GROMACS .gro file of C-alpha atoms in nm:
model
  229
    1UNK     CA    1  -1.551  -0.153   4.919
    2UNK     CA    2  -1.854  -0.025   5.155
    3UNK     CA    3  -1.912  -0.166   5.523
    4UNK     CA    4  -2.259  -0.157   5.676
    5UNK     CA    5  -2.286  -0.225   6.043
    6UNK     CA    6  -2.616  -0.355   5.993
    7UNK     CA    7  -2.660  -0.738   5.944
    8UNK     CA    8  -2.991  -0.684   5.753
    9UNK     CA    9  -2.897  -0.471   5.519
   10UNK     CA   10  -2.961  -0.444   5.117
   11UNK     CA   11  -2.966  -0.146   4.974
   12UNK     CA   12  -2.578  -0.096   4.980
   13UNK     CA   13  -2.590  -0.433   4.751
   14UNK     CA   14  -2.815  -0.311   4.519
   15UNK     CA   15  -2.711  -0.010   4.473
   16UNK     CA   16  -2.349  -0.121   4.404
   17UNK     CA   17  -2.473  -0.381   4.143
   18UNK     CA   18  -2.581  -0.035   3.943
   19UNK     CA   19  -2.263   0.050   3.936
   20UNK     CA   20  -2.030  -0.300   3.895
   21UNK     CA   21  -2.087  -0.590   3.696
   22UNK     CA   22  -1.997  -0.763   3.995
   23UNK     CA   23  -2.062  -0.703   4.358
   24UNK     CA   24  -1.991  -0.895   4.640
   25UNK     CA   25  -2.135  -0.957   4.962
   26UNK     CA   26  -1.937  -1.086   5.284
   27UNK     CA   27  -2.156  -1.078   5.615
   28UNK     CA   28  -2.058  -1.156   5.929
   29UNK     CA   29  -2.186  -1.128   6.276
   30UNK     CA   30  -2.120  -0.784   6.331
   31UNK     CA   31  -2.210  -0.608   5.984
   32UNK     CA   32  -2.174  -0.688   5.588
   33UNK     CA   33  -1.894  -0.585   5.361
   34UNK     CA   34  -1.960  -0.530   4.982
   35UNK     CA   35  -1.726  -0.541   4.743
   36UNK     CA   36  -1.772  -0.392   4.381
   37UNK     CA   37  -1.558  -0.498   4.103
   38UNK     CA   38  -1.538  -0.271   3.801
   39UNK     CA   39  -1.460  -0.425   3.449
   40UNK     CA   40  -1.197  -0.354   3.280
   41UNK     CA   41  -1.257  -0.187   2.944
   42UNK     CA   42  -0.976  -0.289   2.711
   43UNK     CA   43  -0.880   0.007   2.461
   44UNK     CA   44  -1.050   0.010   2.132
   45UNK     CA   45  -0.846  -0.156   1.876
   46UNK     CA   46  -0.663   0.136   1.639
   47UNK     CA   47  -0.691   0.128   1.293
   48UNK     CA   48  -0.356   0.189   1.137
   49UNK     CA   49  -0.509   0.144   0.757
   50UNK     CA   50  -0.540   0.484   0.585
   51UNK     CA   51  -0.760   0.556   0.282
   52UNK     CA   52  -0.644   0.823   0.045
   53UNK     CA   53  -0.790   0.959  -0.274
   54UNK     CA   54  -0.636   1.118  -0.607
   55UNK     CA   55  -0.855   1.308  -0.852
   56UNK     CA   56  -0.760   1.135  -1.221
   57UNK     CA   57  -0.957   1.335  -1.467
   58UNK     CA   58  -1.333   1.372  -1.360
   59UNK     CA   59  -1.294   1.033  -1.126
   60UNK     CA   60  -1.170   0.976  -0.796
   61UNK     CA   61  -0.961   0.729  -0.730
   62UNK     CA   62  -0.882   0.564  -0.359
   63UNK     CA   63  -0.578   0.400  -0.270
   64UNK     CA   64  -0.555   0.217   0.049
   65UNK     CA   65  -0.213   0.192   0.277
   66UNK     CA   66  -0.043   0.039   0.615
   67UNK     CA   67   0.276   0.114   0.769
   68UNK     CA   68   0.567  -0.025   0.598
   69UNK     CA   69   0.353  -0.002   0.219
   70UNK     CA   70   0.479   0.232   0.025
   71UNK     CA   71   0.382   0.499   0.074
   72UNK     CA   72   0.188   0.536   0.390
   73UNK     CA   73  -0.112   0.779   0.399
   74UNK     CA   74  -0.068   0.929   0.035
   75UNK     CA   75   0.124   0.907  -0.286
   76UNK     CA   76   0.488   1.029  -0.253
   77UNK     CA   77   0.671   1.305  -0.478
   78UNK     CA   78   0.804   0.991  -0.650
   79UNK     CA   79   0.453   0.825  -0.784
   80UNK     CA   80   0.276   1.152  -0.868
   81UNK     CA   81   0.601   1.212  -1.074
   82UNK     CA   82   0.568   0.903  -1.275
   83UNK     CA   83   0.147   0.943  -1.271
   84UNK     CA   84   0.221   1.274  -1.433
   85UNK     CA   85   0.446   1.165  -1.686
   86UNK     CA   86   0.404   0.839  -1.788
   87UNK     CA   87   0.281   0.723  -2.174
   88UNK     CA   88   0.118   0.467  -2.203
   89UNK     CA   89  -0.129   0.313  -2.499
   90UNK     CA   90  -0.487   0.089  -2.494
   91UNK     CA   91  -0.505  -0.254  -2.565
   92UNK     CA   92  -0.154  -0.319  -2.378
   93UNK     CA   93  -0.005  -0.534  -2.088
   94UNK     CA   94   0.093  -0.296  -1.842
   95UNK     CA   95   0.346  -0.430  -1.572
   96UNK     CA   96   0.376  -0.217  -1.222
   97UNK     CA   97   0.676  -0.364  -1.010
   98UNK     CA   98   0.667  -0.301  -0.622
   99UNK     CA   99   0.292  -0.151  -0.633
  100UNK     CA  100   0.236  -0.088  -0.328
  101UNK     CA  101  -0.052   0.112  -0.215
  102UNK     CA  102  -0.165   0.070  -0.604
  103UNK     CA  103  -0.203   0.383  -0.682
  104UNK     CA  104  -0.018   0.387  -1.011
  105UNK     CA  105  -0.185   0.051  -1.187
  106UNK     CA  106  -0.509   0.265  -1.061
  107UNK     CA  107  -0.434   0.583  -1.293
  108UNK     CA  108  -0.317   0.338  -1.583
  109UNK     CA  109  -0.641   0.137  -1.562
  110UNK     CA  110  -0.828   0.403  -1.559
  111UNK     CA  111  -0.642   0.622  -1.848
  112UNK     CA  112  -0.648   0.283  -2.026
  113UNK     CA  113  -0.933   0.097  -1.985
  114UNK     CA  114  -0.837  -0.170  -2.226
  115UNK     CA  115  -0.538  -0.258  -2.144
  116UNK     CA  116  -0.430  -0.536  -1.837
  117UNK     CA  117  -0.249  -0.411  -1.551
  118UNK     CA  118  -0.023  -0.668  -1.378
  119UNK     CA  119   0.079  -0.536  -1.018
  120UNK     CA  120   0.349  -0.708  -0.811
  121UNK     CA  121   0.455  -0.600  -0.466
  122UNK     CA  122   0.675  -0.854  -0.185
  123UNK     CA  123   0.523  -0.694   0.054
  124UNK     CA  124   0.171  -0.879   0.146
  125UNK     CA  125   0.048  -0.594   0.330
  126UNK     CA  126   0.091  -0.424   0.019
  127UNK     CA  127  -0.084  -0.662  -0.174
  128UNK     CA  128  -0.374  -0.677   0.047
  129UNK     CA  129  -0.391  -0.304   0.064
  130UNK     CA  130  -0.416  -0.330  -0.347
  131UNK     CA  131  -0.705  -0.585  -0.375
  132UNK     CA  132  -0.890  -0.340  -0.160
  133UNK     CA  133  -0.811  -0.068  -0.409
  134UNK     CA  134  -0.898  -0.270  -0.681
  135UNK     CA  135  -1.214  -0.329  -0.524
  136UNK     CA  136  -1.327  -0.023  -0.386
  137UNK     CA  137  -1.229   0.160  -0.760
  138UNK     CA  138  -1.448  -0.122  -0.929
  139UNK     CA  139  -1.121  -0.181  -1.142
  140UNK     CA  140  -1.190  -0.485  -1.367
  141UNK     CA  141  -0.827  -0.459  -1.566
  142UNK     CA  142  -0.630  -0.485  -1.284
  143UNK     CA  143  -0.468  -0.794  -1.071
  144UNK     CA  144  -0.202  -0.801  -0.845
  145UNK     CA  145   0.002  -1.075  -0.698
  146UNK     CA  146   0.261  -1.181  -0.395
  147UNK     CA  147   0.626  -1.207  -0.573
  148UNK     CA  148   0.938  -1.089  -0.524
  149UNK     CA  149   1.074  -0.892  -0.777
  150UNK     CA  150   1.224  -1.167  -0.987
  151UNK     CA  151   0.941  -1.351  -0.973
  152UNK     CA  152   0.632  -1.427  -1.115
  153UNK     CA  153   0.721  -1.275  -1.388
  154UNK     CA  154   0.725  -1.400  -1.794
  155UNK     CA  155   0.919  -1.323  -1.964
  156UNK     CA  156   0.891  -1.024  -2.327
  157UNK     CA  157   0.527  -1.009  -2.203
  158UNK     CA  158   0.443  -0.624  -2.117
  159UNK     CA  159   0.493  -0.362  -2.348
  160UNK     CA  160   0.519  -0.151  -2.046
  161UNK     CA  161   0.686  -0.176  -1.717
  162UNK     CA  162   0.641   0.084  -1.444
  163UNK     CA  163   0.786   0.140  -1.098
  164UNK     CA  164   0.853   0.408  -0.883
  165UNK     CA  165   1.034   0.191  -0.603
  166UNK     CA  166   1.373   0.191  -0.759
  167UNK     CA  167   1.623   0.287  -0.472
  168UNK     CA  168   1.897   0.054  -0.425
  169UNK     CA  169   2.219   0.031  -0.224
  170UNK     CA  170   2.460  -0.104  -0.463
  171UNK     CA  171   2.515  -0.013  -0.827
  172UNK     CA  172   2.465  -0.442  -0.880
  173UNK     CA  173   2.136  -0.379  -0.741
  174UNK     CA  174   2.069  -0.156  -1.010
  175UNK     CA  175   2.220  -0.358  -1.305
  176UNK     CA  176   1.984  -0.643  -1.140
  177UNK     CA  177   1.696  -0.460  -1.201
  178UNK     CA  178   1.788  -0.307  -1.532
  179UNK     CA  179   1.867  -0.673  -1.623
  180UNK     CA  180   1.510  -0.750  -1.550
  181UNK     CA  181   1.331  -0.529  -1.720
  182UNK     CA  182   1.494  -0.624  -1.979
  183UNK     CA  183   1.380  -0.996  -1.956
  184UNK     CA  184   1.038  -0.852  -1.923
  185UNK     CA  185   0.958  -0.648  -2.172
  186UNK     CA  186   0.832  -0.722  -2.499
  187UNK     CA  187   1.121  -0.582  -2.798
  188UNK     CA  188   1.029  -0.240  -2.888
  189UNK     CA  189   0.843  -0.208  -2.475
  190UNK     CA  190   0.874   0.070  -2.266
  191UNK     CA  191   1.038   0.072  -1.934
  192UNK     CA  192   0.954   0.410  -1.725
  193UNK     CA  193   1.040   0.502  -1.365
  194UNK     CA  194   1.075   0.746  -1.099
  195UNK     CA  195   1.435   0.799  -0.911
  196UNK     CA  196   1.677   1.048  -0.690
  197UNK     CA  197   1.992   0.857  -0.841
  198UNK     CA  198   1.924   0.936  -1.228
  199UNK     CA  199   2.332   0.968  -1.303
  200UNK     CA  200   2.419   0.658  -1.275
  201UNK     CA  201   2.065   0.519  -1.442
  202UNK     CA  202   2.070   0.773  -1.709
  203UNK     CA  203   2.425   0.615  -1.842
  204UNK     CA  204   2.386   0.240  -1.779
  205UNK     CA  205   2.009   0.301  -1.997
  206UNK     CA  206   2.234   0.435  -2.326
  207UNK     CA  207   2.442   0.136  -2.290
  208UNK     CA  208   2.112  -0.154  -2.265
  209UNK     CA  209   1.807   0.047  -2.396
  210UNK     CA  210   1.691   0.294  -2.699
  211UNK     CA  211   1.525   0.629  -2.693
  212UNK     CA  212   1.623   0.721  -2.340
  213UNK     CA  213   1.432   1.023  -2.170
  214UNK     CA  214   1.455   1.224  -1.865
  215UNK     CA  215   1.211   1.457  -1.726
  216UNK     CA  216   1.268   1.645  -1.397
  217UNK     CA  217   1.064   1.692  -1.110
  218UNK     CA  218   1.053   1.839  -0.800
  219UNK     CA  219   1.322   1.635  -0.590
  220UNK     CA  220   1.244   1.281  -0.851
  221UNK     CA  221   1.341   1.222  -1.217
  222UNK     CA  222   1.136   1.040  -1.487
  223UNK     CA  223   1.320   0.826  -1.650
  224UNK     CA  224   1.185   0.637  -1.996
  225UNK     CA  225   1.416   0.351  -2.264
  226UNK     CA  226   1.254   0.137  -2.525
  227UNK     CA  227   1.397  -0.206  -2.571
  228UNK     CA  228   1.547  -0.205  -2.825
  229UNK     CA  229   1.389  -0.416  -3.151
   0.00000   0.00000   0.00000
């Protein structure tokens, strides 16, 4: 606010209206009062996405993420354990439960360029944040799709299934999922997975599955079982 005791008088106004996008001008009988307004400038929107990358071979490959996908800002100890481990064949049907970020259906379409890679996550952020992947990698063998994770999927149709998400709270939790991939495989298909709590997995596999592996890691265990015939 500026106050001119002349009646007459300009130049305050236009030199405020250099300064403020809006300026305004109250004149009485003994002087003028101007009044600048400054706009507010509302704070630049922050990007929370994060773009990673992971050398596979000779090729890059980028991986998109958001808070709550797993996991944020760059593959965990538990996905590079089951990247660097995992077997898998051409010409198969590749199922990766609880995808998130993407990463791993990524390094199996690209190690396996003939085979399909079905990814499921129940997290839409995480789903989102794999179509991008799939998009900026120029992935043609990959899809992914909103389900929970006993959903949307048929059943004795991949000869392998991956994860790297498989933490639960209860031992039923476990036997759930076990149970699943069980219904999801094809006979003689591959289940493989990353985990902290191998114990209890590495026993229940010997009862339900064949040829059952484990490879340590730093902090994670690899765990592999073939369904049986």
């Amino acid at each position: 606010t500026i106050a001119s005791s002349r009646t007459k008088d300009y130049e305050y106004h236009k030199f405020l209206q250099t300064l403020f996008n809006k300026v305004t001008r109250i004149s009485s009988d003994v002087g003028i009062v101007y009044q600048g307004k400054r706009q507010q400038t509302l704070p630049e929107k922050k990007c929370l996405q994060d773009e990673s990358a992971m050398r596979e071979g000779e090729k890059l490959l980028y991986a998109y993420t958001l808070p709550g996908v797993f996991s944020h800002r760059r593959p965990n100890q538990s996905a590079r354990a089951l990247i660097n481990l995992m077997e898998l064949s051409d010409e198969s049907s590749i199922l990766n439960l609880e995808c998130g970020s993407g990463i791993v259906s990524f390094v199996a379409a690209n190690r396996c360029p003939g085979a399909q890679i079905h990814a499921i996550d129940s997290n839409a952020r995480a789903v989102k944040c794999t179509e991008q992947g799939i998009e900026k990698n120029q992935l043609t063998n990959v899809s992914v799709k909103l389900a929970a994770i006993d959903e949307g999927i048929m059943p004795e149709s991949y000869d392998y299934l991956l994860t790297n998400k498989s933490y639960f709270n209860s031992e039923e939790q476990g036997e759930a999922f076990l149970q699943m991939c069980l219904r999801a495989l094809k006979p003689g298909g591959l289940l493989q997975f990353s985990t902290k709590q191998y114990q209890w997995y590495a026993h229940r596999l010997l009862d339900l599955f064949t040829d059952v592996a484990i490879d340590g890691a730093v902090h994670h265990f690899m765990l592999s079982a073939r369904k049986p015939e």
